[in-house]
Coordinates of C-alpha atoms and ligand atoms in Angstrom, one line a residue:
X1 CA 8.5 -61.4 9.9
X2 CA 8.1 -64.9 11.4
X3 CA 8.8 -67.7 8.8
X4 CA 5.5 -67.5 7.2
X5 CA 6.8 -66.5 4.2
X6 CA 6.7 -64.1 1.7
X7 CA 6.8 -62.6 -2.1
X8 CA 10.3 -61.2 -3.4
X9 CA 8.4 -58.0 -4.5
X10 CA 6.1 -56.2 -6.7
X11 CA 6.6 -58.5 -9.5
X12 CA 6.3 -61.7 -7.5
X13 CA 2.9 -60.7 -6.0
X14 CA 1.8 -59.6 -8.9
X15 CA 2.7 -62.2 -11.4
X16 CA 0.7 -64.8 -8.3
X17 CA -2.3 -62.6 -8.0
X18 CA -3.0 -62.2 -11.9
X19 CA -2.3 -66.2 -12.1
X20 CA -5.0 -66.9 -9.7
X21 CA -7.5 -64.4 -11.7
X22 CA -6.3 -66.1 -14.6
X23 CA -7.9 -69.6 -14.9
X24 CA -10.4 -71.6 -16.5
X25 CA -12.8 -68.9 -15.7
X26 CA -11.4 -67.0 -18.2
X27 CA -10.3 -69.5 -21.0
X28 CA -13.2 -71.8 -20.4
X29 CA -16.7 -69.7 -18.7
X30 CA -15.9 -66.3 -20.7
X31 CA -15.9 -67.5 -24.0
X32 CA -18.8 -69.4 -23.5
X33 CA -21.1 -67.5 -21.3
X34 CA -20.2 -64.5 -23.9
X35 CA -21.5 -67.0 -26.7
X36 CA -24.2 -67.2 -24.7
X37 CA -25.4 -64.3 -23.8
X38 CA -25.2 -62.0 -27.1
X39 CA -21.5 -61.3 -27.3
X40 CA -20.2 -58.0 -27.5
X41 CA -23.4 -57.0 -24.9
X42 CA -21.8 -59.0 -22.3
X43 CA -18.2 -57.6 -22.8
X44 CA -19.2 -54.6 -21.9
X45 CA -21.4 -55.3 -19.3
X46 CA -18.4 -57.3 -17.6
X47 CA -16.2 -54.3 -17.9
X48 CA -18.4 -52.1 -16.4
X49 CA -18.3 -54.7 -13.1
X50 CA -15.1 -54.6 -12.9
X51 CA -14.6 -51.0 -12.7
X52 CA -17.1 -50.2 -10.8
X53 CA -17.5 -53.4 -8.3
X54 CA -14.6 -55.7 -8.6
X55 CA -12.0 -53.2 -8.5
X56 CA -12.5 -51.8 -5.1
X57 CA -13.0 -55.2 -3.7
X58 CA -9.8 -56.2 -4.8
X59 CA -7.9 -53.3 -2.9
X60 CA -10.2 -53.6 0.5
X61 CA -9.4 -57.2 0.1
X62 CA -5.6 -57.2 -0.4
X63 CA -5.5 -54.1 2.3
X64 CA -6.8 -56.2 5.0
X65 CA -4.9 -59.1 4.4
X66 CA -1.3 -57.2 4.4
X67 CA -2.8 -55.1 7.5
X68 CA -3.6 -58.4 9.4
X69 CA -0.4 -60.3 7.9
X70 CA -2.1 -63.6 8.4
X71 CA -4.8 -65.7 6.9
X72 CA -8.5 -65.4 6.2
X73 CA -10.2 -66.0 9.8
X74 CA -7.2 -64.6 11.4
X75 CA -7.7 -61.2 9.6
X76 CA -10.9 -61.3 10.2
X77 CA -10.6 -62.1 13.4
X78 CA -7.6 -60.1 13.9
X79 CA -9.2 -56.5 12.7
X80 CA -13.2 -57.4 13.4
X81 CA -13.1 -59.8 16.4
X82 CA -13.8 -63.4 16.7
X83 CA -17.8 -63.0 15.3
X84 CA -16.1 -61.5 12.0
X85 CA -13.7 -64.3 11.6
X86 CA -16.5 -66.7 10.9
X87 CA -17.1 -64.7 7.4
X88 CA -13.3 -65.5 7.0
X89 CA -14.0 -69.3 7.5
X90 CA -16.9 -68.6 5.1
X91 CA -14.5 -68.0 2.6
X92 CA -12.2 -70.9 3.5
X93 CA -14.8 -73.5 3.4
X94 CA -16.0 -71.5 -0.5
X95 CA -12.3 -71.9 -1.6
X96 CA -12.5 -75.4 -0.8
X97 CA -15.9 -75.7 -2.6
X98 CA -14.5 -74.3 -5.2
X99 CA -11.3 -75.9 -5.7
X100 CA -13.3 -79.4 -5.6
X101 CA -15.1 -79.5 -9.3
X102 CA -12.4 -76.8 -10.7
X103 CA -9.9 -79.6 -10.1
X104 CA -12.2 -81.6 -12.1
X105 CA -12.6 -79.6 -14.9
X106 CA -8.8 -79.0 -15.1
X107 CA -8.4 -82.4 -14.9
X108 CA -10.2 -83.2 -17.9
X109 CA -8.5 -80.1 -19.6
X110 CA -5.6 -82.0 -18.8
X111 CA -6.8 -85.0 -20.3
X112 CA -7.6 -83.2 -23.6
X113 CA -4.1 -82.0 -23.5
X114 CA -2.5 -85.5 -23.5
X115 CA -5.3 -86.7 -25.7
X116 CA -4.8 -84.5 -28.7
X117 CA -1.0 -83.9 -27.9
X118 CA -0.2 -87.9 -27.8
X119 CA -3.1 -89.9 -28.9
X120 CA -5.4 -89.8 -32.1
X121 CA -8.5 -88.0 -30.5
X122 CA -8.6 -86.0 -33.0
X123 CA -9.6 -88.7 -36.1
X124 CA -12.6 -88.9 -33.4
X125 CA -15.2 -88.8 -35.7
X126 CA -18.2 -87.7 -33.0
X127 CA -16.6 -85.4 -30.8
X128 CA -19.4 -85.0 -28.6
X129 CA -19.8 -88.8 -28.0
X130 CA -16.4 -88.9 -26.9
X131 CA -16.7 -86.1 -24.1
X132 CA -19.6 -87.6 -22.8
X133 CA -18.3 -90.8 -22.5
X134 CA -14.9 -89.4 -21.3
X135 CA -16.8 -87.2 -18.3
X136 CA -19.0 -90.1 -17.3
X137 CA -16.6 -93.1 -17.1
X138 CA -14.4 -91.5 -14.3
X139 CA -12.3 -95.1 -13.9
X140 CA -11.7 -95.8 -17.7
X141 CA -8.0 -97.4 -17.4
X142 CA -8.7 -98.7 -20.7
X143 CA -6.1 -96.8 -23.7
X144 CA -9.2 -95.4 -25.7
X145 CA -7.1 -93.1 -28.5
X146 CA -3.6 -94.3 -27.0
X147 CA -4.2 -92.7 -24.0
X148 CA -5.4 -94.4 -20.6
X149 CA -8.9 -92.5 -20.6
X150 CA -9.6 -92.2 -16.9
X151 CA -10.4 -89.1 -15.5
X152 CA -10.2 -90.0 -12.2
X153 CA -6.6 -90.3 -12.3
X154 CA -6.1 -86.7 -14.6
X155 CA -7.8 -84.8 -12.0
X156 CA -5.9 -87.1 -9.5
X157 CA -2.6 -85.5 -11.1
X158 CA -3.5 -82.2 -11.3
X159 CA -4.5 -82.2 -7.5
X160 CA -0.6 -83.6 -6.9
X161 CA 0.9 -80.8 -9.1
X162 CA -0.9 -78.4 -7.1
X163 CA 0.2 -80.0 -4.0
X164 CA 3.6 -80.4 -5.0
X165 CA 4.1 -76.5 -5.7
X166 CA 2.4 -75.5 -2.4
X167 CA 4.1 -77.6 -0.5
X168 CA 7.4 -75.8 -1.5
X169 CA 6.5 -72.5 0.0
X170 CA 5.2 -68.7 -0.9
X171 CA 8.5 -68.1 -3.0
X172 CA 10.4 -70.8 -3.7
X173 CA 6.8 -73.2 -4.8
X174 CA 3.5 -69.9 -5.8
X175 CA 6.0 -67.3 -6.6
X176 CA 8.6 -70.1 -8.8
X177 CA 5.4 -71.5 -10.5
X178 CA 3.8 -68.3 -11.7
X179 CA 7.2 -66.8 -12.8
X180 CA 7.2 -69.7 -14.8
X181 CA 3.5 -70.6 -16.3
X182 CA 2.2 -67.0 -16.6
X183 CA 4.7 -65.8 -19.5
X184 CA 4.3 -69.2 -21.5
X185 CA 0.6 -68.6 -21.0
X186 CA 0.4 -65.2 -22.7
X187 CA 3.1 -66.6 -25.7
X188 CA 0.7 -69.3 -26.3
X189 CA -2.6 -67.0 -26.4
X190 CA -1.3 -64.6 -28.6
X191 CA 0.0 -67.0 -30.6
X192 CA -2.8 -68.8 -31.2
X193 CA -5.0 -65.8 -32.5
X194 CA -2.2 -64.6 -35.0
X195 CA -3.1 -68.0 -36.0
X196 CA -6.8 -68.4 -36.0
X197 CA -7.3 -64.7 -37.3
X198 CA -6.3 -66.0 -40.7
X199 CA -8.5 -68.7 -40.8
X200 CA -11.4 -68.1 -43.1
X201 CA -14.4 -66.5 -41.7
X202 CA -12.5 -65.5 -39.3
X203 CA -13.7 -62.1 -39.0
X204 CA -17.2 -63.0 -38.8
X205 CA -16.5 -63.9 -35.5
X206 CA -14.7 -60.7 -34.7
X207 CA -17.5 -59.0 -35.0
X208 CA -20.2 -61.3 -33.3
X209 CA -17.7 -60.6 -30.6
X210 CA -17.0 -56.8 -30.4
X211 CA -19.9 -55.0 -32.2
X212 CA -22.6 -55.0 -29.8
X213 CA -26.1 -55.8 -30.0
X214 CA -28.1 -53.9 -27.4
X215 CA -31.5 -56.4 -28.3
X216 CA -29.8 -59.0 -26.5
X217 CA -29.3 -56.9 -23.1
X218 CA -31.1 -58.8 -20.6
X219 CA -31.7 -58.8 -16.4
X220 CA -30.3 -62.2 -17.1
X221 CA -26.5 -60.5 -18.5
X222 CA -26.2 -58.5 -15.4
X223 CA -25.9 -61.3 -13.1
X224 CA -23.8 -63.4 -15.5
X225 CA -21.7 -60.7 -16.1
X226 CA -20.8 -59.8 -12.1
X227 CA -21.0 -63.3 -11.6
X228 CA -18.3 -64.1 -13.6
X229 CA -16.5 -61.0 -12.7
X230 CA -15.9 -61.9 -9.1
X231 CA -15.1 -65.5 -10.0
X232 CA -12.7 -64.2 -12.7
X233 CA -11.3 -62.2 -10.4
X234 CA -10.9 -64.5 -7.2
X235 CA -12.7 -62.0 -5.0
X236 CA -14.6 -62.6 -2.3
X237 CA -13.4 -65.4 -0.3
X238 CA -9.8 -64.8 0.8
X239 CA -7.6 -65.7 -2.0
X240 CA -6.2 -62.3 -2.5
X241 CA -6.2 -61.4 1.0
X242 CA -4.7 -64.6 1.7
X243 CA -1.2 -63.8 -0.8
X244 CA -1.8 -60.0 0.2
X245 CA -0.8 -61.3 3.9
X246 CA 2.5 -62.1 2.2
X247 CA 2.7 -58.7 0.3
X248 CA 5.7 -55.6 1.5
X249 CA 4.4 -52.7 3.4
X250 CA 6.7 -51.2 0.7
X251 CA 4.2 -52.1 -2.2
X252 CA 1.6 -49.8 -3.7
X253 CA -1.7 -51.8 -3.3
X254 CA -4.3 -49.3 -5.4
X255 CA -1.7 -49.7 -8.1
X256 CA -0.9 -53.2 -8.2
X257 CA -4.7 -54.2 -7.9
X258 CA -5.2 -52.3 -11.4
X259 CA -2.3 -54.1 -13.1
X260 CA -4.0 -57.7 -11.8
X261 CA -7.3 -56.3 -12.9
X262 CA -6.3 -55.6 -16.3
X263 CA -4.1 -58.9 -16.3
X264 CA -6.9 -60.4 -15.6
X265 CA -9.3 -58.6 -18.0
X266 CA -7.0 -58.8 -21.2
X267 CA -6.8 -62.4 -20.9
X268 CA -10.5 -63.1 -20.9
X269 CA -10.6 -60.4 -23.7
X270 CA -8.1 -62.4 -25.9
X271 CA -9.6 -66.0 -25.1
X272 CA -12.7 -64.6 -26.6
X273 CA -10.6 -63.4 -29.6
X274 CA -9.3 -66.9 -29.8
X275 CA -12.8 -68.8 -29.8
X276 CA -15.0 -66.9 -31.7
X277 CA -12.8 -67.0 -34.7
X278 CA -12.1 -70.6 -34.6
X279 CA -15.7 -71.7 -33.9
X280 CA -17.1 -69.1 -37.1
X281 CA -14.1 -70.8 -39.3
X282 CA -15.6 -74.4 -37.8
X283 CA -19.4 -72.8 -38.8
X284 CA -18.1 -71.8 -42.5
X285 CA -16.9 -75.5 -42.5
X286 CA -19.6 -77.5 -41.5
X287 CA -22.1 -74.5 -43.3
X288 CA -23.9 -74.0 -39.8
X289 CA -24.9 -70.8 -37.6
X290 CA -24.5 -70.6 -34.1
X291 CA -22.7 -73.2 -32.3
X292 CA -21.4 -70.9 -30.0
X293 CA -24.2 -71.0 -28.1
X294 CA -22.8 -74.5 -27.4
X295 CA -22.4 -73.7 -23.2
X296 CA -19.8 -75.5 -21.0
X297 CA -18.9 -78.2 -23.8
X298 CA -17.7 -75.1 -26.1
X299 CA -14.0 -76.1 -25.7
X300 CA -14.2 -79.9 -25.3
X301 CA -16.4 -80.7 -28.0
X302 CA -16.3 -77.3 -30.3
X303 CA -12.3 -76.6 -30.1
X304 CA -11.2 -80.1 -30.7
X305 CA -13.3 -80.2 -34.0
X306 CA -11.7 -77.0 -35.5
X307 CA -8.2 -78.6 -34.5
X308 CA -9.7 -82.1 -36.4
X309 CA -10.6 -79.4 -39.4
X310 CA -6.9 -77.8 -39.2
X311 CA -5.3 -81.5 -40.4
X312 CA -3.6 -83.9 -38.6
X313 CA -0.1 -81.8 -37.6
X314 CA -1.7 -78.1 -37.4
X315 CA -4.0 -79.7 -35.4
X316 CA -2.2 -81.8 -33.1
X317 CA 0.1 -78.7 -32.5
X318 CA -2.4 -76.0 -32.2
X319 CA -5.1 -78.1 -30.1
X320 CA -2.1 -79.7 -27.9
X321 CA -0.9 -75.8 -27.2
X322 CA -4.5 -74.9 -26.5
X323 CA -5.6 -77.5 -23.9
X324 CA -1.7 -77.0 -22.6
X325 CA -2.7 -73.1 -21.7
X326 CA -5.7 -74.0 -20.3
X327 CA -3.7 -76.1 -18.3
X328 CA -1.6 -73.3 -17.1
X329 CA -4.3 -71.3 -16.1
X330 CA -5.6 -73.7 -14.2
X331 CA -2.8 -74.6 -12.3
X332 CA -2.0 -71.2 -11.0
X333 CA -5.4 -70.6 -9.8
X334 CA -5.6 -74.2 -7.7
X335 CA -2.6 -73.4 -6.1
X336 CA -4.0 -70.1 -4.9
X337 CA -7.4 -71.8 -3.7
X338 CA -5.9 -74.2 -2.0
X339 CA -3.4 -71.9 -0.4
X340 CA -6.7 -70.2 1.4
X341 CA -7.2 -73.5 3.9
X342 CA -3.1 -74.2 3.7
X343 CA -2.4 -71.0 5.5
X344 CA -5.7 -71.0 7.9
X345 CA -4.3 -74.5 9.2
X346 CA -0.3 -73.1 8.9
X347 CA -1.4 -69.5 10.7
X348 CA -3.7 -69.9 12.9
X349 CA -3.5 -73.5 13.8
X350 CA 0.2 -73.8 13.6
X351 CA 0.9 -76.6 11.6
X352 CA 3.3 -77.8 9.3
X353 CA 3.0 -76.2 5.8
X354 CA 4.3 -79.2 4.2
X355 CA 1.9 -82.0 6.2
X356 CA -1.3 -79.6 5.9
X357 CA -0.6 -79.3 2.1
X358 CA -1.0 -83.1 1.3
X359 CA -4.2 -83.3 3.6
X360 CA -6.3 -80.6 2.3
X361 CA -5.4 -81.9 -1.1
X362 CA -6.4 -85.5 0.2
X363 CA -9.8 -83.9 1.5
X364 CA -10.1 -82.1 -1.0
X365 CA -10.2 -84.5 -3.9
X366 CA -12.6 -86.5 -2.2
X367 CA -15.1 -83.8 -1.8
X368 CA -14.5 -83.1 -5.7
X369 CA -15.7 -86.8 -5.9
X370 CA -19.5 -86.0 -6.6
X371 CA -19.1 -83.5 -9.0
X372 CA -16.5 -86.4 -10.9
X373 CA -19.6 -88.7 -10.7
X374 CA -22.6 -86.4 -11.8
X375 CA -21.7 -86.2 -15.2
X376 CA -23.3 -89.6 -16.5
X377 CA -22.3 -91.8 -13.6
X378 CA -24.3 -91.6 -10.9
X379 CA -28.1 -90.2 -12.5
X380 CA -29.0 -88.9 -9.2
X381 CA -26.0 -86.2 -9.2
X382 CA -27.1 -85.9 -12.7
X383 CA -30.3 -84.4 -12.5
X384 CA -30.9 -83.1 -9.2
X385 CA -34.3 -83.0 -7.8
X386 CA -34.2 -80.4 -5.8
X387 CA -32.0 -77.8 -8.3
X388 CA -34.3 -78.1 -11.1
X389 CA -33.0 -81.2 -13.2
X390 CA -29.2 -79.5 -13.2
X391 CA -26.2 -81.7 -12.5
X392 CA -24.1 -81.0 -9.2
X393 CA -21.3 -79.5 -11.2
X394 CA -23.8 -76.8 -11.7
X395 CA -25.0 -76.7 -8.9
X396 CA -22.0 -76.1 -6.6
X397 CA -20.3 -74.2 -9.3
X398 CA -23.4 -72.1 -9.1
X399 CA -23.4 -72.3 -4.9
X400 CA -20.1 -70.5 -4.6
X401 CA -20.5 -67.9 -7.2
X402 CA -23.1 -66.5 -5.1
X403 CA -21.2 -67.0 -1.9
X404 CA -18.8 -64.8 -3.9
X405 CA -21.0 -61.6 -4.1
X406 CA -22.6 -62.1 -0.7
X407 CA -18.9 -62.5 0.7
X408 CA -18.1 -59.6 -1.2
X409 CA -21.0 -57.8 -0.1
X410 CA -20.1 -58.7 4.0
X411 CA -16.3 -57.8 2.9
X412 CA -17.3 -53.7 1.9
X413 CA -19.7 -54.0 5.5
X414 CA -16.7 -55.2 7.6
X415 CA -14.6 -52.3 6.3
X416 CA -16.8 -49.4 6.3
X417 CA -19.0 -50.9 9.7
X418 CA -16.1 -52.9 11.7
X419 CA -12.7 -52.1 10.4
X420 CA -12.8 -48.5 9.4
X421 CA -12.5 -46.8 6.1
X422 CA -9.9 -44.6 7.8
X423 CA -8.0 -47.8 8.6
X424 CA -8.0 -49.0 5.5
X425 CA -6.9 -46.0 3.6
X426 CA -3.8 -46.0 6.5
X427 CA -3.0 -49.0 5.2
X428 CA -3.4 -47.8 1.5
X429 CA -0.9 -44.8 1.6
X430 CA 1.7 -47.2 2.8
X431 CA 3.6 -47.7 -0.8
X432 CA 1.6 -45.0 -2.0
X433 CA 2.7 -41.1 -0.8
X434 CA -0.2 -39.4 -3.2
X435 CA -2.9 -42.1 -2.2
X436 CA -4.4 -39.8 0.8
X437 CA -5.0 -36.5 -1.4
X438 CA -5.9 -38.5 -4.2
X439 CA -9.4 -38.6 -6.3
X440 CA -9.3 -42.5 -5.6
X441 CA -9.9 -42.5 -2.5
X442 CA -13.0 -40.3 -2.5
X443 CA -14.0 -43.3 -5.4
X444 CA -13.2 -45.7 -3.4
X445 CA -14.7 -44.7 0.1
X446 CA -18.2 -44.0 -2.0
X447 CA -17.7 -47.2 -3.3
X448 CA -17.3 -49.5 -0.4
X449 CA -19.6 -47.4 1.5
X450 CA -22.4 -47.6 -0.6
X451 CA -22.4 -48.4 -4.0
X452 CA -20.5 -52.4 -3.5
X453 CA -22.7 -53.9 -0.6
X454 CA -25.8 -52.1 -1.9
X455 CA -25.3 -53.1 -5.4
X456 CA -24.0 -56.1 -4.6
X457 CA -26.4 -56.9 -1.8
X458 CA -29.4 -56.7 -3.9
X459 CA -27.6 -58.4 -7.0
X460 CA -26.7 -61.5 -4.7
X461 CA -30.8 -61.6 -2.9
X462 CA -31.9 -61.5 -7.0
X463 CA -29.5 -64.5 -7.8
X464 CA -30.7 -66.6 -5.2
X465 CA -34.0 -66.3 -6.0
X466 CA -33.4 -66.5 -9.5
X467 CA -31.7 -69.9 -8.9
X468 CA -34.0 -71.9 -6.5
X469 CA -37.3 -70.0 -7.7
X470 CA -37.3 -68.8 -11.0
X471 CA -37.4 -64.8 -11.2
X472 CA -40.5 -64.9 -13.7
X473 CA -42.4 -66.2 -10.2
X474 CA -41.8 -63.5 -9.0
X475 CA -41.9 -60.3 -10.6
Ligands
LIG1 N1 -10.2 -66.7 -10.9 C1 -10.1 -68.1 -11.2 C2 -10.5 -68.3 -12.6 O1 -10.8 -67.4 -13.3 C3 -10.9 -69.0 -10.2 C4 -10.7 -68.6 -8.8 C5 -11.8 -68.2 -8.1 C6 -9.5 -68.8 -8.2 C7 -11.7 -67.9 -6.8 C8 -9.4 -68.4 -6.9 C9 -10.5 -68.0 -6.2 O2 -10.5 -69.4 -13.1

C-alpha cells in the first residue's frame, strides 16, 4: 500500500462510514420532514428506500472504491475509463456543494450549542425572532445573550475543526475522531429520550410518530422519502467509495454496509423519538396542535422553547447536550465530504494531504458564503426569482439531493454497463467466502440491474420537474 493511508479494520471503517451517514440529516431533516409529511407514513416509506434502493448502492459504491483503491474520478476512471471519471468529478464538485451550506447549518447548530450552554438564550422570550435575526446578521460581533452572536465566525470554526481532523490523516485524524464522537453521540440520544419520554404528553407524540396514517400517503412522500434516504445515507457522490478506497481486502463489504445502514437508520429512528415527544410536551404547554409541521426551524426555534419550558438548569443541560450531538453528527459527516476533494487532489493530483486540506476548506467556506447571506441578508438570495420565491439554502440543498439519485442512478449503469456485475461480485467475495452462492447476490444483481437505475432514474426525471415546473403542470 503506498502512504495513502488507511483504516485499522472493520471497526475503524465502520465507526467512519456510519459517522458520515449520521449527520444533521438525521437529527435535523428527519424529524422535520417526518413532521411534515404525516409521520409514521413517512417512516415507512423511508425504510422501504433503504432496503430496496439505498442498500445496494452502498455495496456497489464501497466495492468500487476498495477495487480501484483510490479516489472518486480515479475509480472511475481507473475501472470505466477517462469518459466515466467525469461522473466521479460529478460527485466531487456535489460533495463540495454540499459541504458549503451544511457547514452553515452546523455552524449555527454550533452557535445554539454555546448559546444555550453559556449564555441566557434561553430567558429569550420570542424564540423565533431570535433565529431570524441570528441567521440573517451573519457579522454580529456584538455579545447578544453573552455570547458573541456572529455566525459568520461559528461556521468559520466548524470549517477549521473539520480541517484540523483531516489534516491529520485516515487513521490517526477520521478514524481518531469518529472513535471518539460516535459513542458520546449515541449516550447522548438515548439519554435524552429516557428523558423526554417522561415528559407529559409525551406519548401523544409516540404515536403521531409510529402509528401510521395511510390518508396522508402522497406522490409527494416518495420523493422526500428516497430523497432523504440517499442524503442520509451519503450515497451517490463518492463519500463511501472514497473511505471504501481505504478499506482491507480482508473486510466483508455486504456485511459491513448493513451494519452502516442500520447505524444509520436507528439514529434517524431515535431522533424522531426524541422530537416528537418534546414538541407534543411543548403543545400540552402552550395548549396548541401541530407545530411539528414547523419545517427547517423545528430545532432552532421549536427545541429551544421546550428546553426554556424544562427551567433554567434542566434546560441549560438538556438543550446544551442536544445542540452538542447535533454537533457531533455534524462534524463526522464534514469531515467525510470534504475528504471526497482532499483525496481527488492527494491521489490523483499528488499533492500534499496537509496543504490541500486547508485549501479546499478555504474554497470551500467561501462558496458556503451565499447560502450564509440568503437568509435575511441579501433579499435577492432570499427569494430567488428563478426557483420560485425559495431562498438559496433551498435551493442548492435541493440541487444536490437530486444530483444524489441521478449519481446513484449513473453509479448502478457504470456497474452493470462499464464495470461488470461479475467484477463487482469478485470484489464482494473477497472477506466474504459464502457471498458467491449466496441469495444476496441474485438480490443484488436484479437490483443494480434493473430495479436502482430504473426506479431511480424515473424518480430523479419526476423530481426535477417537480422542482422547476410544478408536477400538477403536468400530469
Ligand atoms: N449523511 C449526512 C447526513 O445525514 C450528509 C452527507 C451527505 C454526508 C452526503 C456525506 C455525503 O447529514
Amino acid at each position: 500500500m503506498s502512504n495513502r493511508g488507511s483504516f485499522s479494520g472493520r471497526i475503524g471503517f465502520i465507526l467512519a462510514a456510519a459517522g458520515s451517514a449520521v449527520g444533521l440529516g438525521n437529527i435535523w431533516k428527519f424529524p422535520y420532514l417526518a413532521g411534515q409529511n404525516g409521520g409514521a407514513i413517512f417512516l415507512i416509506v423511508y425504510l422501504l428506500c433503504i432496503v430496496f434502493l439505498c442498500y445496494p448502492v452502498m455495496v456497489g459504491e464501497i466495492s468500487i472504491g476498495r477495487s480501484a483503491g483510490t479516489d472518486a474520478y480515479g475509480s472511475y476512471s481507473k475501472l470505466g475509463g477517462k469518459r466515466w471519471g467525469y461522473l466521479g468529478m460529478f460527485g466531487i464538485i456535489v460533495g463540495v456543494m454540499i459541504l458549503s451550506f451544511y457547514n452553515v447549518v452546523a455552524g449555527w447548530a454550533f452557535g445554539y450549542f454555546l448559546h444555550i450552554s453559556f449564555g441566557d438564550l434561553l430567558n429569550e422570550p420570542d424564540m423565533g425572532g431570535f433565529f431570524g435575526s441570528f441567521v440573517n446578521d451573519i457579522l454580529d460581533l456584538s455579545s447578544a445573550k453573552g455570547v458573541a452572536n456572529s455566525n459568520f465566525l461559528f461556521s468559520l470554526i466548524f470549517m477549521i475543526m473539520t480541517a484540523f481532523i483531516v489534516a491529520r490523516g485516515v487513521q490517526k485524524g477520521i478514524e481518531g475522531a469518529n472513535k471518539v464522537m460516535m459513542p458520546s453521540l449515541y449516550i447522548i440520544l438515548i439519554g435524552i429520550i429516557v428523558y423526554a419520554l417522561t415528559l407529559p404528553n409525551a406519548m401523544s407524540g409516540v404515536k403521531f410518530y409510529l402509528i401510521p396514517d395511510f390518508s396522508e400517503l402522497k406522490v409527494q412522500t416518495f420523493f422526500e422519502g428516497l430523497k432523504q434516504a440517499f442524503f442520509s445515507l451519503s450515497l451517490g457522490m463518492g463519500t463511501l467509495m472514497t473511505y471504501g478506497s481505504y478499506l482491507s481486502k480482508k473486510e466483508n463489504i455486504p456485511g459491513s454496509a448493513a451494519v452502516i445502514a442500520t447505524a444509520d437508520t436507528s439514529v434517524a429512528f431515535f431522533a424522531g423519538l426524541m422530537v416528537f415527544p418534546l414538541v407534543h410536551f411543548l403543545q400540552y404547554k402552550l395548549q396548541v396542535d401541530n407545530i411539528a409541521t414547523a419545517g427547517p426551524p423545528l430545532i432552532f426555534i421549536v427545541l429551544p422553547q421546550v428546553f426554556h419550558e424544562m427551567g433554567a438548569i434542566v434546560g441549560r443541560i438538556i438543550g446544551g447536550s442536544f445542540f452538542l450531538l447535533v454537533c457531533f453528527a455534524a462534524l463526522t459527516s464534514t469531515i467525510s465530504l470534504i475528504e471526497v476533494p482532499v483525496a481527488y487532489l492527494v491521489d490523483t493530483k499528488k499533492m500534499q494531504r496537509k496543504n490541500v486540506v486547508w485549501i479546499m476548506a478555504l474554497i470551500i467556506f467561501i462558496v458556503g458564503m451565499p447560502t450564509m447571506m440568503s437568509q435575511g441578508m441579501v433579499p435577492s438570495l432570499n427569494k430567488l426569482f428563478f426557483y420560485r420565491g425559495q431562498d438559496f439554502l433551498g435551493f442548492i440543498s435541493d440541487m444536490c439531493d437530486i444530483s444524489l439519485t441521478v449519481g446513484g442512478c449513473l453509479m448502478c449503469i457504470f456497474i452493470s454497463r462499464r464495470w461488470g456485475i461479475q467484477n463487482m461480485d469478485a470484489e464482494l467475495a473477497q472477506g466474504n467466502e459464502t457471498y458467491m452462492k449466496s441469495a444476496l447476490r441474485k438480490y443484488l444483481h436484479v437490483c443494480i440491474r434493473w430495479v436502482c437505475p430504473i426506479l431511480l432514474g424515473i424518480m430523479s426525471i419526476l423530481v426535477i420537474i417537480e422542482k422547476f415546473i410544478g408536477l400538477e403542470n403536468i400530469f
